[in-house]
CSV table of C-alpha atoms in Angstrom, one decimal:
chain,number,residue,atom,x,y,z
A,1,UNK,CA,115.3,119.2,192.1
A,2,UNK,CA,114.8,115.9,194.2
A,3,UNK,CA,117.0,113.2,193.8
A,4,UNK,CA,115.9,109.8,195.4
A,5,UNK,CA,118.3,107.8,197.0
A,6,UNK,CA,119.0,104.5,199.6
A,7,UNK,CA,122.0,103.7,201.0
A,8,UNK,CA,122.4,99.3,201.4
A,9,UNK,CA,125.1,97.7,202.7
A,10,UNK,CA,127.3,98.4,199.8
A,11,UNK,CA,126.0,100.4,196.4
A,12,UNK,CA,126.9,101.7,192.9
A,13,UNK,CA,124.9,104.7,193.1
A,14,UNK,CA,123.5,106.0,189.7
A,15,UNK,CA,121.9,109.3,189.6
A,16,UNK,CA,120.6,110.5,185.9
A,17,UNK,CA,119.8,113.8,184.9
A,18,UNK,CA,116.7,112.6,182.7
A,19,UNK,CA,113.5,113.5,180.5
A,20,UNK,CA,111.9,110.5,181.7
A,21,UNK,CA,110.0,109.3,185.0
A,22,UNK,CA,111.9,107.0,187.2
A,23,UNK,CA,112.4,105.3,190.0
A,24,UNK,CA,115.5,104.3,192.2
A,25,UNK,CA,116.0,100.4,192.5
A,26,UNK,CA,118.7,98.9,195.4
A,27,UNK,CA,119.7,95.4,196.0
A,28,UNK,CA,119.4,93.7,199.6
A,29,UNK,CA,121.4,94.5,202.1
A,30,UNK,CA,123.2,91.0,202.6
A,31,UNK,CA,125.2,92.0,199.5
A,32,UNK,CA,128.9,93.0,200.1
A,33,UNK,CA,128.3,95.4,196.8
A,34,UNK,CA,125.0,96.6,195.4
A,35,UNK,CA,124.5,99.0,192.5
A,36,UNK,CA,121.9,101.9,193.1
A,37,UNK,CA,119.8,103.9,191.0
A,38,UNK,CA,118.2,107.2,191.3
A,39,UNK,CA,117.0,109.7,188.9
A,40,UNK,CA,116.1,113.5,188.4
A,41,UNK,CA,113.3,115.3,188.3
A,42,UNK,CA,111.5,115.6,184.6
A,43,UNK,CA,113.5,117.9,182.4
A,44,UNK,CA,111.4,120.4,180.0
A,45,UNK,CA,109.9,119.1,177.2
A,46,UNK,CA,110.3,121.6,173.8
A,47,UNK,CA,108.1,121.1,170.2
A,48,UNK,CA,109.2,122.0,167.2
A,49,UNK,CA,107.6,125.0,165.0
A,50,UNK,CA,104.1,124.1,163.4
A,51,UNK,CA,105.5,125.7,160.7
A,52,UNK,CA,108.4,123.1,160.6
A,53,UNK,CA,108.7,120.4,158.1
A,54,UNK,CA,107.3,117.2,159.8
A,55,UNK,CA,109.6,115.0,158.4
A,56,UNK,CA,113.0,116.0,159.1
A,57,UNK,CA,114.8,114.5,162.6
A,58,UNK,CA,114.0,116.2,165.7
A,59,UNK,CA,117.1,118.0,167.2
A,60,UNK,CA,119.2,117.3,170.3
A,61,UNK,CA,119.5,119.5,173.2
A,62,UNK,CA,120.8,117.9,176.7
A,63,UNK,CA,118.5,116.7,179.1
A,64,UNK,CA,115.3,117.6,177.2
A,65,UNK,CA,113.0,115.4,174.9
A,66,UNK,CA,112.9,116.9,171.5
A,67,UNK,CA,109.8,116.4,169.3
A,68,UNK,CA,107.9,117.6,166.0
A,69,UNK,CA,104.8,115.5,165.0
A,70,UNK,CA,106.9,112.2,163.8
A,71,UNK,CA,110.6,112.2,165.2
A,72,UNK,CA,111.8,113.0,169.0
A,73,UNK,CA,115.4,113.2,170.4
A,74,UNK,CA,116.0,112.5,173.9
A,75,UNK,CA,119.6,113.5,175.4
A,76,UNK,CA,120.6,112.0,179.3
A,77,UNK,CA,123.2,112.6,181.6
A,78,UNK,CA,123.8,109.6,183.7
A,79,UNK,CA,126.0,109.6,187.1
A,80,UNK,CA,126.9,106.8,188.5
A,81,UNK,CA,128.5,107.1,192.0
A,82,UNK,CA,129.9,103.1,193.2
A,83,UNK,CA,129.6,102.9,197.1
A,84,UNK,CA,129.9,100.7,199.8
A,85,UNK,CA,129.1,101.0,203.5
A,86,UNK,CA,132.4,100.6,205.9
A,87,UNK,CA,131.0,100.0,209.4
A,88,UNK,CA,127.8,101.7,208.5
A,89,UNK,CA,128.7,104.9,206.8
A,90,UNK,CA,128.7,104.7,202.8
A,91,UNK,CA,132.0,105.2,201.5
A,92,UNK,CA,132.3,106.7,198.2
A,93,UNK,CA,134.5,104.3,195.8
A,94,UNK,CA,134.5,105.8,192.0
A,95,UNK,CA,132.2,107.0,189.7
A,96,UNK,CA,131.1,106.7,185.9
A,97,UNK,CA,129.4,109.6,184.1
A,98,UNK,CA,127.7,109.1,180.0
A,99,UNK,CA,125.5,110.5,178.1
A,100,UNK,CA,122.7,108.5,176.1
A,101,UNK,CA,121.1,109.9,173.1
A,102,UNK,CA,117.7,108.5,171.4
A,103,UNK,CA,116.2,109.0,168.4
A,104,UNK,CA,113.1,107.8,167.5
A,105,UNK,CA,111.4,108.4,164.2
A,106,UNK,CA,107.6,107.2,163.3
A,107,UNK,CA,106.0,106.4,160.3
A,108,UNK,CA,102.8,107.8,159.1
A,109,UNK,CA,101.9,104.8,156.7
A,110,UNK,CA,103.3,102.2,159.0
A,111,UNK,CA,102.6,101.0,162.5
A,112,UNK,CA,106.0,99.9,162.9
A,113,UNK,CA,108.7,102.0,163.2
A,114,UNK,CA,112.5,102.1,164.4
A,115,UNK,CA,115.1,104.3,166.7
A,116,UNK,CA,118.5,104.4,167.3
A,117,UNK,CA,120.0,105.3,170.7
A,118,UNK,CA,123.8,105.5,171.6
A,119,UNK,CA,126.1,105.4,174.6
A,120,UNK,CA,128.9,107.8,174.8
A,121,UNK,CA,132.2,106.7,176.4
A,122,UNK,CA,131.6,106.9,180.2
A,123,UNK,CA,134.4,109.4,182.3
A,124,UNK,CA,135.6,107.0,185.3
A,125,UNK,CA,136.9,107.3,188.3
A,126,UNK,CA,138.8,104.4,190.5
A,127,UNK,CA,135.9,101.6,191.1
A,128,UNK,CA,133.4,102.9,188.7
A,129,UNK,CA,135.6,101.4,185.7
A,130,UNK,CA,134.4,97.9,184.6
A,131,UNK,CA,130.3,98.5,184.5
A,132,UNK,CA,128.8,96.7,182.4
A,133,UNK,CA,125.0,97.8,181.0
A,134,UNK,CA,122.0,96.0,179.5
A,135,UNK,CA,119.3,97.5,178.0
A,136,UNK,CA,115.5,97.1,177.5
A,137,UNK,CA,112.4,98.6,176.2
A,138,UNK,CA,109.0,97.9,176.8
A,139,UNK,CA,105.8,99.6,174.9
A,140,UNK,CA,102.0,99.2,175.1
A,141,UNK,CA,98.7,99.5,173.2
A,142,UNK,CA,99.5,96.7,170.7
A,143,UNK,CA,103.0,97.7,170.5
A,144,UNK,CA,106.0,95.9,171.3
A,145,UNK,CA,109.3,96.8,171.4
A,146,UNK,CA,112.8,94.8,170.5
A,147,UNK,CA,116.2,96.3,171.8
A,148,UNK,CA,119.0,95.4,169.6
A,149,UNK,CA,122.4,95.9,171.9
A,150,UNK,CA,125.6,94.4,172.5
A,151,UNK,CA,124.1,93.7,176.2
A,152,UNK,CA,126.8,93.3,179.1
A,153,UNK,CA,128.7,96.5,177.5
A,154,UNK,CA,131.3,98.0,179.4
A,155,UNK,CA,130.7,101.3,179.9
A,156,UNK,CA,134.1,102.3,179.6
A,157,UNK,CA,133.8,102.2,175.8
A,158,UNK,CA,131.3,103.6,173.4
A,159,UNK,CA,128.3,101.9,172.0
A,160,UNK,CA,125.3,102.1,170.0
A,161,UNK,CA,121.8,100.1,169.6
A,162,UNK,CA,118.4,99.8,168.1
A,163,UNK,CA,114.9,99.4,168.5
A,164,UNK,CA,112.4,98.0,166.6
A,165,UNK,CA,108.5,99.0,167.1
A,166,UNK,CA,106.1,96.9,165.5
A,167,UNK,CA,102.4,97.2,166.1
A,168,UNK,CA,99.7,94.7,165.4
A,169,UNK,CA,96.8,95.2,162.8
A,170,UNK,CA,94.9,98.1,163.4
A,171,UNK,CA,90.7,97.7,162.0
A,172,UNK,CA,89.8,101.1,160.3
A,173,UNK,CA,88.4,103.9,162.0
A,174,UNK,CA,90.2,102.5,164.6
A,175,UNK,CA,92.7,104.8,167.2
A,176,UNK,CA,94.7,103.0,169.6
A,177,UNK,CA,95.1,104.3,172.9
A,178,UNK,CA,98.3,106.5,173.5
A,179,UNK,CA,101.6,104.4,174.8
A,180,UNK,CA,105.4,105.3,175.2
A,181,UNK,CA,108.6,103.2,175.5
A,182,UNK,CA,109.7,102.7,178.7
A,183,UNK,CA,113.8,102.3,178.7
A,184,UNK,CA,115.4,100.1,181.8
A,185,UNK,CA,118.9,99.9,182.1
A,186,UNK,CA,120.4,97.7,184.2
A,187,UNK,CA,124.1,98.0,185.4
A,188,UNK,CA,126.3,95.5,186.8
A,189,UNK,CA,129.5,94.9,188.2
A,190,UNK,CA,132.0,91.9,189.9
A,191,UNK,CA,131.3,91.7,193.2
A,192,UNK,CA,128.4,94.1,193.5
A,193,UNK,CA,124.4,93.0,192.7
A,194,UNK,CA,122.9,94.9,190.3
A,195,UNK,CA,120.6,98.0,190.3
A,196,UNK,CA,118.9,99.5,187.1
A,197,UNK,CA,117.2,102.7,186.3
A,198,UNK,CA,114.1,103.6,183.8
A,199,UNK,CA,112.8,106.5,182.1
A,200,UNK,CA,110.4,107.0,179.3
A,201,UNK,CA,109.8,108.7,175.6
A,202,UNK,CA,107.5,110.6,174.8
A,203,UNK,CA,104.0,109.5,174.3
A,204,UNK,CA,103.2,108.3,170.8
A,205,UNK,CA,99.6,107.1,169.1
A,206,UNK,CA,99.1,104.8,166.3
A,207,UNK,CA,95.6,104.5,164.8
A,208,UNK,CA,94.2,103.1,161.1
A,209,UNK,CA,91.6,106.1,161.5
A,210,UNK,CA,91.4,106.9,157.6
A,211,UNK,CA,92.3,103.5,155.9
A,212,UNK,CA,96.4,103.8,156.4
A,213,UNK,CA,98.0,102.8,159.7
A,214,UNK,CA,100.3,104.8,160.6
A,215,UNK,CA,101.6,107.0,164.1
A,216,UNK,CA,102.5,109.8,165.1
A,217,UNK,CA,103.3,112.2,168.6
A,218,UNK,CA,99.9,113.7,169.2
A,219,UNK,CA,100.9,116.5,171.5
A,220,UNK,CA,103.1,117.9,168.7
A,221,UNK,CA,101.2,120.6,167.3
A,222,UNK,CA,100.4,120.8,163.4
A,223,UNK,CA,98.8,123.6,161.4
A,224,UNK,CA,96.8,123.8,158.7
A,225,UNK,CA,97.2,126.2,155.3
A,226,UNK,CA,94.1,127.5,154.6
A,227,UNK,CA,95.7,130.3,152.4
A,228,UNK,CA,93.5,128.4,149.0
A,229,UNK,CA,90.3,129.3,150.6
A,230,UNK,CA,90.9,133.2,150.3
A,231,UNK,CA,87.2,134.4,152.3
A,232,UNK,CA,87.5,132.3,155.0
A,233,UNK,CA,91.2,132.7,155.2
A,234,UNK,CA,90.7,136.6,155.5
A,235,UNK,CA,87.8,136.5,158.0
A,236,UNK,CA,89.7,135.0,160.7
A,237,UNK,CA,92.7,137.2,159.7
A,238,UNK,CA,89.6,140.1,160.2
A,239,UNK,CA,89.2,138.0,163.9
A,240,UNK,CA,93.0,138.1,164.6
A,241,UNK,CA,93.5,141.8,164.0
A,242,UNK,CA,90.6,142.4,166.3
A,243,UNK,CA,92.7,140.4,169.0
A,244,UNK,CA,91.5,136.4,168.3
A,245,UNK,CA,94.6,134.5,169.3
A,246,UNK,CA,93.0,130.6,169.2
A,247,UNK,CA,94.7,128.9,166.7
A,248,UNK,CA,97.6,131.5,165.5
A,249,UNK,CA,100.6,130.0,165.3
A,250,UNK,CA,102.4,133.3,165.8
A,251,UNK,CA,101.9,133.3,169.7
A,252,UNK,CA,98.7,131.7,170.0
A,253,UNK,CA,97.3,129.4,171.8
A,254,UNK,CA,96.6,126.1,169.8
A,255,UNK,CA,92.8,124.8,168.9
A,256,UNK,CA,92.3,120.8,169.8
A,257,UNK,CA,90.1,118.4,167.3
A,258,UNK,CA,87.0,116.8,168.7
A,259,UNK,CA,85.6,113.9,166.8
A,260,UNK,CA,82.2,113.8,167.9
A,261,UNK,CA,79.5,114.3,165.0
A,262,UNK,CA,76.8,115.5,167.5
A,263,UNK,CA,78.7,118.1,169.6
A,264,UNK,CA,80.1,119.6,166.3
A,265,UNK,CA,76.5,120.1,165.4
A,266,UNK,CA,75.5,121.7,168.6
A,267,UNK,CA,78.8,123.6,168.0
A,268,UNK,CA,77.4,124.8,164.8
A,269,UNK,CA,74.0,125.7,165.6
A,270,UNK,CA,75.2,127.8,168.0
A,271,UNK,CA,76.7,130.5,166.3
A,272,UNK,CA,75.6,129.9,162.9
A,273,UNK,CA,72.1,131.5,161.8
A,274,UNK,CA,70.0,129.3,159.5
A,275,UNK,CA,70.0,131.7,157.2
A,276,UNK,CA,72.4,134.3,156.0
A,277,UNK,CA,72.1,138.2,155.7
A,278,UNK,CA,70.5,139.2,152.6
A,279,UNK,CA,73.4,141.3,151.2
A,280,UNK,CA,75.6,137.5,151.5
A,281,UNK,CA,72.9,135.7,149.7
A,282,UNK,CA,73.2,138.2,147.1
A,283,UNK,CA,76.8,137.9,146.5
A,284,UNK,CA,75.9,133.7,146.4
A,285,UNK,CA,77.6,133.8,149.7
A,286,UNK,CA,75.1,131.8,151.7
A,287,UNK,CA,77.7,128.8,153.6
A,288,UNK,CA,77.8,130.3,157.2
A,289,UNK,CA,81.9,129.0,158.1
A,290,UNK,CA,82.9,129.2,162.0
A,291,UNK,CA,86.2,130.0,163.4
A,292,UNK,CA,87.2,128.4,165.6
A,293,UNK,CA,85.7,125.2,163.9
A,294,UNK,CA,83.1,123.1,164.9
A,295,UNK,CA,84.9,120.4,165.0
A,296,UNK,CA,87.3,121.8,168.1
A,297,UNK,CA,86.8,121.8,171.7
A,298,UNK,CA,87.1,125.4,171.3
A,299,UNK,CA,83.6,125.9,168.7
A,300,UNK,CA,80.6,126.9,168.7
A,301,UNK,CA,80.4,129.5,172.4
A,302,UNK,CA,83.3,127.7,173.9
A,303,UNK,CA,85.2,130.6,173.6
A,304,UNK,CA,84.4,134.5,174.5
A,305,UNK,CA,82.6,136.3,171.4
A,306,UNK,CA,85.8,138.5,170.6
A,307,UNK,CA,87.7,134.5,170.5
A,308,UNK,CA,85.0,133.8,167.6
A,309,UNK,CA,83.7,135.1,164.2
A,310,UNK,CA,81.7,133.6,161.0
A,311,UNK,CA,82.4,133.6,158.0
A,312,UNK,CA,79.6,133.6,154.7
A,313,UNK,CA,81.3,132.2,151.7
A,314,UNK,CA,80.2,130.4,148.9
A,315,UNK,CA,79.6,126.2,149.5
A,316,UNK,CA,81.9,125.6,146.9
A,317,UNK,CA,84.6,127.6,149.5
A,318,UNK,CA,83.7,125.6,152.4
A,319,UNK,CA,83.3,122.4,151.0
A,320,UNK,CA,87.2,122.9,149.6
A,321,UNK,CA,88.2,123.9,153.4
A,322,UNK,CA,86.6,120.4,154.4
A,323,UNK,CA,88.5,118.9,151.5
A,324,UNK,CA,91.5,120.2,152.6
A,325,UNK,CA,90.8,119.7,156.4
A,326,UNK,CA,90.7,115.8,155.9
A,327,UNK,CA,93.8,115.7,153.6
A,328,UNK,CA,95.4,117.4,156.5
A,329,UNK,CA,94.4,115.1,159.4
A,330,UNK,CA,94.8,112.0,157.1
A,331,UNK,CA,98.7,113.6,156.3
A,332,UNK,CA,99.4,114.2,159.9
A,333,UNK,CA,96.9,112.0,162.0
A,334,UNK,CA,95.6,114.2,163.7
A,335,UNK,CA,92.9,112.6,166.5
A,336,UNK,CA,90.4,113.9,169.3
A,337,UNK,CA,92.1,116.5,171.4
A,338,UNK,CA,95.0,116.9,169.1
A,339,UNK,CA,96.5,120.4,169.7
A,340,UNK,CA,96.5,122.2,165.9
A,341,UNK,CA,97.3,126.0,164.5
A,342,UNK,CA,95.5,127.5,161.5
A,343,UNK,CA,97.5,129.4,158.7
A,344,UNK,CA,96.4,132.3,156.9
């Protein structure tokens, strides 16, 4: 791990274990006192289950960003080291550590949204008592984003905020173009010139693709039940037996959707006679289905033949599966190169 740091002429060093990207941020060096910034390397990112309910909270673990398809939770550990330079040579003063904890939870028929975040008492040592903290968000792709905080807080007690998101009107069929919140906080203190630190949430999308604004966290995995469409739910069963791992959400690697009409039709072609064996047409069975879809990045011959099978069901089957499919991506807007599982 690589922590960035400058030394001025005198510093309150702040080093944060983080989930976020940051940068450090010093003061001149005319200053008597300057607080500095740094910040760790990117901590690992965890999803929930595909299988999990989408609407409860994401949890907390320290130093990671938490996330299921509508809710993340992102837990820091910030240092903060106050230094000055005595004839050149920093000289350690006192330190402040604290955790801060965000939790951010989206709304799939709104574009606006809030989250709550909360400072814990900081641990001090001589000089790093008295820091005071502001904080701010930014956001982009039509949204903005309002911090509500006692700013100027000393970190010496514990506190808590909010932020609101709100998003402007989104035309239909329209997807707006991923953004995350960017937190800066800036800390202060008598005598010293102020240094701040930033790291970001993870990336959110809002879109009005199917009539209803709403967002969501698109690299979150999904999955879709197919177990009401029993023939096409127990070929690719047949296809994961025989080793097809795409879309399982048992171990599998995840299928991505792919909005475009005319490479879902190559897609098709491809593997899809025009017309089906005559023991399936007997049975009435003459709707060729493909697994993975067409509709993936993954159809069509994307994938090795033992990745791929088809299906011959009745339309009736495969007109329910599209049913359902759009229910699904209208539920959990789910847009090009969204990473999905199938259940069956």
């Amino acid at each position: 791990m690589k922590l960035r740091r400058t030394i001025t002429a005198g510093a309150v060093a702040v080093s944060a274990l983080t989930v976020g990207v940051g940068a450090p941020a010093a003061a001149g060096t005319q200053d008597t006192g300057t607080v500095r910034v740094t910040i760790g390397r990117a901590a690992e990112r965890t999803s929930a289950s595909a299988l999990a309910a989408p609407s409860g909270n994401a949890s907390c673990t320290i130093n990671r960003i938490t996330v299921n398809r509508y809710s993340e939770c992102e837990w820091i550990t910030i240092h903060v080291d106050v230094v000055k330079v005595v004839r050149g040579q920093p000289v350690l003063e006192g330190t402040a550590d604290f955790d801060a904890k965000h939790q951010m939870t989206l709304n799939a028929k709104s574009a606006n949204w809030s989250e709550k975040f909360s400072l814990s008492k900081a641990k001090t040592t001589r000089a790093g008592k008295g820091l005071h903290v502001n904080i701010a968000a930014s956001s982009k792709s039509g949204t903005k984003a309002k911090v509500h905080f006692g700013q100027g807080h000393t970190l010496d007690s514990a506190s808590s905020g909010s932020v609101d998101y709100t998003t402007g009107a989104i035309p239909k069929k329209k997807i707006n173009a991923k953004a995350k919140t960017t937190y800066t906080f800036t800390f202060t203190k008598a005598g010293y010139s102020p240094g701040t630190v930033s790291y970001d949430s993870a990336v959110y999308r809002c879109d009005n693709y199917y009539g209803t604004s709403g967002c969501a966290i698109p690299d979150s995995a999904t999955g879709v039940s197919l177990i009401n469409q029993p023939i096409i739910a127990d070929g690719i069963r047949g296809l994961r037996l025989r080793g097809g791992h795409y879309g399982d959400p048992y171990g599998g690697k995840p299928l991505h959707w792919m909005i475009n009409d005319k490479e879902k039709n190559k897609n098709r072609a491809a593997v899809c006679p025009k017309n089906p064996p005559a023991d399936m047409k007997r049975a009435g069975r003459t709707s060729c289905d493909e697994y993975p879809f067409a509709s993936t990045y993954e159809g069509g011959t994307h994938l090795p033949a033992k990745e791929r099978t088809i299906t011959w069901v009745r339309k009736a089957e495969n007109d329910s599966q599209g049913g359902t499919i759009t229910t699904w991506r209208r539920a959990y807007h789910v847009m090009d190169h969204d990473p999905f599982f199938v259940i069956v």
